[in-house]
GROMACS .gro file of C-alpha atoms in nm:
model
  240
    1MET     CA    1  -0.012   0.021  -0.025
    2ASN     CA    2   0.143   0.334  -0.078
    3SER     CA    3   0.183   0.573   0.246
    4VAL     CA    4   0.321   0.873   0.113
    5THR     CA    5   0.220   1.174   0.306
    6ALA     CA    6   0.338   1.539   0.252
    7HIS     CA    7   0.649   1.505   0.440
    8ASP     CA    8   0.791   1.288   0.146
    9TYR     CA    9   0.742   1.592  -0.082
   10ALA     CA   10   0.891   1.851   0.162
   11TRP     CA   11   1.186   1.904  -0.126
   12ILE     CA   12   0.975   2.120  -0.356
   13ARG     CA   13   1.024   2.410  -0.122
   14THR     CA   14   1.405   2.379  -0.210
   15SER     CA   15   1.384   2.277  -0.551
   16PRO     CA   16   1.494   2.547  -0.807
   17LEU     CA   17   1.278   2.357  -1.037
   18PHE     CA   18   0.995   2.393  -0.861
   19GLY     CA   19   1.043   2.719  -0.725
   20HIS     CA   20   1.015   2.818  -1.121
   21MET     CA   21   0.677   2.605  -1.134
   22MET     CA   22   0.562   2.786  -0.920
   23GLU     CA   23   0.692   3.155  -1.002
   24ASN     CA   24   0.567   3.073  -1.358
   25GLY     CA   25   0.262   2.857  -1.329
   26TYR     CA   26   0.228   2.536  -1.414
   27THR     CA   27   0.014   2.234  -1.502
   28LEU     CA   28   0.116   1.881  -1.423
   29THR     CA   29  -0.123   1.612  -1.557
   30LEU     CA   30  -0.091   1.193  -1.509
   31ILE     CA   31  -0.322   1.025  -1.757
   32ARG     CA   32  -0.296   0.692  -1.707
   33GLY     CA   33  -0.293   0.455  -2.061
   34ARG     CA   34  -0.205   0.667  -2.280
   35THR     CA   35   0.140   0.744  -2.470
   36PRO     CA   36   0.313   1.051  -2.516
   37ARG     CA   37   0.219   1.119  -2.851
   38GLU     CA   38  -0.156   1.054  -2.780
   39VAL     CA   39  -0.169   1.267  -2.545
   40LEU     CA   40  -0.041   1.546  -2.729
   41ARG     CA   41  -0.233   1.437  -3.062
   42ALA     CA   42  -0.525   1.452  -2.841
   43MET     CA   43  -0.447   1.824  -2.743
   44GLU     CA   44  -0.425   1.912  -3.108
   45ALA     CA   45  -0.040   2.021  -3.022
   46GLU     CA   46   0.166   2.073  -3.342
   47PRO     CA   47   0.483   1.873  -3.268
   48ARG     CA   48   0.813   2.059  -3.160
   49GLY     CA   49   1.076   1.763  -3.189
   50THR     CA   50   1.183   1.640  -2.844
   51GLY     CA   51   1.358   1.840  -2.541
   52GLN     CA   52   1.641   1.682  -2.306
   53GLY     CA   53   1.485   1.766  -1.949
   54THR     CA   54   1.282   2.060  -1.823
   55ALA     CA   55   1.575   2.287  -1.936
   56GLY     CA   56   1.493   2.164  -2.314
   57LEU     CA   57   1.112   2.204  -2.228
   58ILE     CA   58   1.194   2.531  -2.101
   59GLU     CA   59   1.393   2.671  -2.354
   60ALA     CA   60   1.159   2.555  -2.635
   61ASP     CA   61   0.848   2.745  -2.460
   62ASP     CA   62   1.094   3.033  -2.431
   63ALA     CA   63   1.170   3.039  -2.780
   64HIS     CA   64   0.810   2.985  -2.900
   65ARG     CA   65   0.669   3.352  -2.668
   66ALA     CA   66   0.984   3.526  -2.812
   67GLU     CA   67   0.849   3.467  -3.145
   68TRP     CA   68   0.563   3.706  -3.009
   69GLU     CA   69   0.501   4.020  -3.166
   70ASP     CA   70   0.548   4.339  -2.875
   71ASP     CA   71   0.185   4.393  -2.912
   72TYR     CA   72   0.023   4.031  -2.957
   73TRP     CA   73   0.011   3.783  -2.660
   74ASP     CA   74  -0.190   3.461  -2.692
   75ASP     CA   75  -0.225   3.162  -2.419
   76SER     CA   76  -0.070   2.932  -2.644
   77TYR     CA   77   0.257   2.684  -2.471
   78VAL     CA   78   0.498   2.433  -2.531
   79ALA     CA   79   0.397   2.121  -2.367
   80GLY     CA   80   0.638   1.803  -2.293
   81ALA     CA   81   0.555   1.460  -2.230
   82PHE     CA   82   0.663   1.147  -2.138
   83SER     CA   83   0.624   0.828  -1.990
   84ALA     CA   84   0.648   0.732  -1.647
   85PRO     CA   85   0.565   0.388  -1.413
   86GLY     CA   86   0.298   0.394  -1.153
   87ALA     CA   87   0.001   0.206  -1.068
   88ASP     CA   88  -0.116  -0.053  -1.320
   89GLY     CA   89   0.126   0.040  -1.580
   90ASP     CA   90   0.283   0.321  -1.746
   91TRP     CA   91   0.154   0.698  -1.741
   92THR     CA   92   0.212   1.016  -1.955
   93LEU     CA   93   0.311   1.290  -1.749
   94VAL     CA   94   0.224   1.581  -1.936
   95LEU     CA   95   0.420   1.924  -1.790
   96GLY     CA   96   0.333   2.284  -1.912
   97PHE     CA   97   0.417   2.642  -1.773
   98GLU     CA   98   0.114   2.792  -1.850
   99GLY     CA   99  -0.106   2.815  -1.531
  100GLY     CA  100  -0.408   2.667  -1.559
  101LEU     CA  101  -0.527   2.314  -1.616
  102GLY     CA  102  -0.371   2.251  -1.903
  103LEU     CA  103  -0.598   1.987  -2.121
  104PRO     CA  104  -0.929   2.163  -2.219
  105THR     CA  105  -1.230   1.986  -2.166
  106PRO     CA  106  -1.331   1.783  -2.488
  107CYS     CA  107  -0.959   1.659  -2.442
  108VAL     CA  108  -1.045   1.517  -2.056
  109GLU     CA  109  -1.277   1.346  -2.173
  110GLU     CA  110  -1.149   1.148  -2.429
  111LEU     CA  111  -0.851   1.056  -2.235
  112ALA     CA  112  -1.005   0.999  -1.932
  113LYS     CA  113  -1.227   0.711  -2.090
  114GLY     CA  114  -1.185   0.417  -1.929
  115GLY     CA  115  -0.899   0.561  -1.770
  116ARG     CA  116  -0.780   0.816  -1.516
  117ILE     CA  117  -0.653   1.152  -1.546
  118VAL     CA  118  -0.518   1.376  -1.203
  119ALA     CA  119  -0.376   1.738  -1.256
  120HIS     CA  120  -0.249   1.952  -0.998
  121SER     CA  121  -0.168   2.299  -1.118
  122ALA     CA  122  -0.058   2.714  -1.015
  123ASN     CA  123  -0.120   2.992  -1.183
  124GLY     CA  124   0.263   3.163  -1.121
  125GLY     CA  125   0.222   3.419  -0.840
  126LYS     CA  126  -0.095   3.439  -0.713
  127PRO     CA  127  -0.213   3.219  -0.382
  128ILE     CA  128  -0.448   2.957  -0.659
  129ASP     CA  129  -0.320   2.608  -0.666
  130LEU     CA  130  -0.593   2.381  -0.806
  131PHE     CA  131  -0.637   2.000  -0.810
  132HIS     CA  132  -0.844   1.783  -1.041
  133TRP     CA  133  -0.914   1.383  -1.079
  134PHE     CA  134  -1.094   1.251  -1.352
  135GLU     CA  135  -1.212   0.906  -1.377
  136ASP     CA  136  -1.401   0.757  -1.705
  137GLY     CA  137  -1.468   1.098  -1.845
  138GLU     CA  138  -1.600   1.259  -1.525
  139LEU     CA  139  -1.451   1.503  -1.290
  140ARG     CA  140  -1.483   1.322  -0.946
  141THR     CA  141  -1.297   1.548  -0.731
  142THR     CA  142  -1.137   1.913  -0.765
  143PHE     CA  143  -1.063   2.162  -0.513
  144GLU     CA  144  -0.855   2.458  -0.440
  145VAL     CA  145  -0.855   2.424  -0.060
  146PRO     CA  146  -0.934   2.055   0.013
  147TRP     CA  147  -1.161   2.157   0.279
  148SER     CA  148  -1.382   2.311  -0.005
  149ARG     CA  149  -1.433   2.054  -0.265
  150ASP     CA  150  -1.634   2.018  -0.610
  151GLY     CA  151  -1.703   1.722  -0.878
  152ASN     CA  152  -1.911   1.442  -0.906
  153THR     CA  153  -1.811   1.266  -0.563
  154PRO     CA  154  -1.613   1.571  -0.396
  155ASP     CA  155  -1.622   1.345  -0.056
  156GLU     CA  156  -1.481   1.006  -0.190
  157LEU     CA  157  -1.062   1.144  -0.100
  158VAL     CA  158  -1.145   1.252   0.238
  159ARG     CA  159  -1.002   0.988   0.376
  160VAL     CA  160  -0.690   0.995   0.151
  161LEU     CA  161  -0.668   1.360   0.204
  162ARG     CA  162  -0.613   1.298   0.614
  163GLU     CA  163  -0.383   1.014   0.562
  164VAL     CA  164  -0.161   1.263   0.318
  165GLY     CA  165  -0.143   1.520   0.600
  166SER     CA  166  -0.442   1.775   0.469
  167PRO     CA  167  -0.621   1.953   0.779
  168LEU     CA  168  -0.956   1.792   0.780
  169THR     CA  169  -1.211   1.632   1.009
  170PRO     CA  170  -1.371   1.274   0.923
  171GLU     CA  171  -1.660   1.458   0.803
  172GLY     CA  172  -1.436   1.681   0.570
  173GLU     CA  173  -1.464   1.985   0.746
  174HIS     CA  174  -1.152   2.194   0.802
  175ASP     CA  175  -0.978   2.095   1.120
  176GLU     CA  176  -0.851   2.435   1.289
  177ARG     CA  177  -0.674   2.219   1.553
  178ALA     CA  178  -0.473   2.014   1.323
  179PRO     CA  179  -0.118   2.091   1.271
  180ASP     CA  180   0.021   2.294   0.981
  181VAL     CA  181   0.077   2.120   0.653
  182ASP     CA  182   0.246   2.209   0.318
  183ARG     CA  183  -0.085   2.213   0.105
  184LYS     CA  184   0.101   2.169  -0.224
  185ALA     CA  185   0.311   1.888  -0.067
  186ALA     CA  186  -0.006   1.721   0.017
  187VAL     CA  187  -0.167   1.790  -0.316
  188LEU     CA  188   0.146   1.586  -0.452
  189ALA     CA  189   0.105   1.330  -0.253
  190LEU     CA  190  -0.217   1.293  -0.284
  191ALA     CA  191  -0.128   1.255  -0.707
  192GLU     CA  192   0.084   0.988  -0.610
  193ARG     CA  193  -0.163   0.801  -0.401
  194LEU     CA  194  -0.419   0.828  -0.700
  195THR     CA  195  -0.160   0.732  -0.971
  196GLY     CA  196   0.142   0.549  -0.780
  197VAL     CA  197   0.358   0.780  -0.987
  198ARG     CA  198   0.669   0.918  -0.756
  199LEU     CA  199   0.742   1.256  -0.885
  200THR     CA  200   1.086   1.386  -0.781
  201GLU     CA  201   1.321   1.647  -0.907
  202SER     CA  202   1.536   1.405  -1.117
  203LEU     CA  203   1.240   1.281  -1.247
  204LEU     CA  204   1.072   1.602  -1.440
  205GLN     CA  205   1.468   1.729  -1.496
  206ASP     CA  206   1.608   1.414  -1.671
  207ALA     CA  207   1.321   1.272  -1.867
  208ALA     CA  208   1.370   1.284  -2.245
  209TYR     CA  209   1.009   1.473  -2.349
  210GLU     CA  210   0.775   1.515  -2.656
  211LEU     CA  211   0.712   1.873  -2.707
  212GLY     CA  212   0.439   2.002  -2.894
  213LEU     CA  213   0.265   2.357  -2.947
  214VAL     CA  214  -0.046   2.370  -2.755
  215PRO     CA  215  -0.284   2.571  -2.916
  216GLU     CA  216  -0.499   2.859  -2.773
  217GLN     CA  217  -0.787   2.725  -2.684
  218PRO     CA  218  -1.118   2.922  -2.796
  219LEU     CA  219  -1.341   3.104  -2.509
  220GLU     CA  220  -1.657   2.990  -2.378
  221GLU     CA  221  -1.887   3.211  -2.508
  222TRP     CA  222  -2.108   3.356  -2.199
  223THR     CA  223  -2.447   3.437  -2.177
  224GLY     CA  224  -2.606   3.649  -1.896
  225PRO     CA  225  -2.967   3.632  -1.770
  226ALA     CA  226  -3.181   3.821  -1.977
  227ILE     CA  227  -3.297   4.206  -1.820
  228ASP     CA  228  -3.580   4.392  -1.946
  229ILE     CA  229  -3.566   4.751  -1.874
  230PRO     CA  230  -3.891   4.943  -1.861
  231ASP     CA  231  -4.046   5.295  -1.876
  232ALA     CA  232  -4.259   5.415  -1.645
  233ARG     CA  233  -4.545   5.286  -1.837
  234LYS     CA  234  -4.393   4.927  -1.796
  235LYS     CA  235  -4.294   4.932  -2.160
  236ARG     CA  236  -3.986   4.802  -2.286
  237LEU     CA  237  -3.689   5.001  -2.319
  238TYR     CA  238  -3.469   4.728  -2.457
  239ARG     CA  239  -3.345   4.394  -2.300
  240GLU     CA  240  -2.970   4.362  -2.126
   0.00000   0.00000   0.00000
């Protein structure tokens, strides 16, 4: 049984690599049973060759951003993917420095069919750190802080969250009497519990990444409520 806890990930706070990830924003996604090439294809990523370690990935992403004009900006980025051993076989690890979920919804639904996806992220310099667990195409649990969870089964991971060190009561509420814990380290421990993939600095630094340029995702159309603005005689002037 995997007994990893937040203590096993204390190294992240002295890691220059993880410091770069937190400062610039990142998403690290683990997908079971899919090859790196399959994952990048599902992300509609344009192949960009290979990169040796995170140094190669960062260099490729920096080169892409340097191509932008001074007055132009988009959310495309270079992602890197490689295979890592974990529970029930190999997993694909995808790393991108874009500070979001990293995988668009249709992509997640396709890749998680009959499988599992676990992702954690930070948006870079701001206190937003997210966790997502997908199972067979559905979002089972997601949270920013572990005592405020959402998803189709938001309480399913409460026991495991407590085991890795998150300050929760057995009912899943915030336990203010529990000792302080590094919440990011606890999230990485939770990801290992769900995947069997032990994340280390050397694993990320030394891997041979398949690289792909992930295009900017279209904004979802937002529709607000219709509000009738009447005049004093109750006749509609316009609708907002």
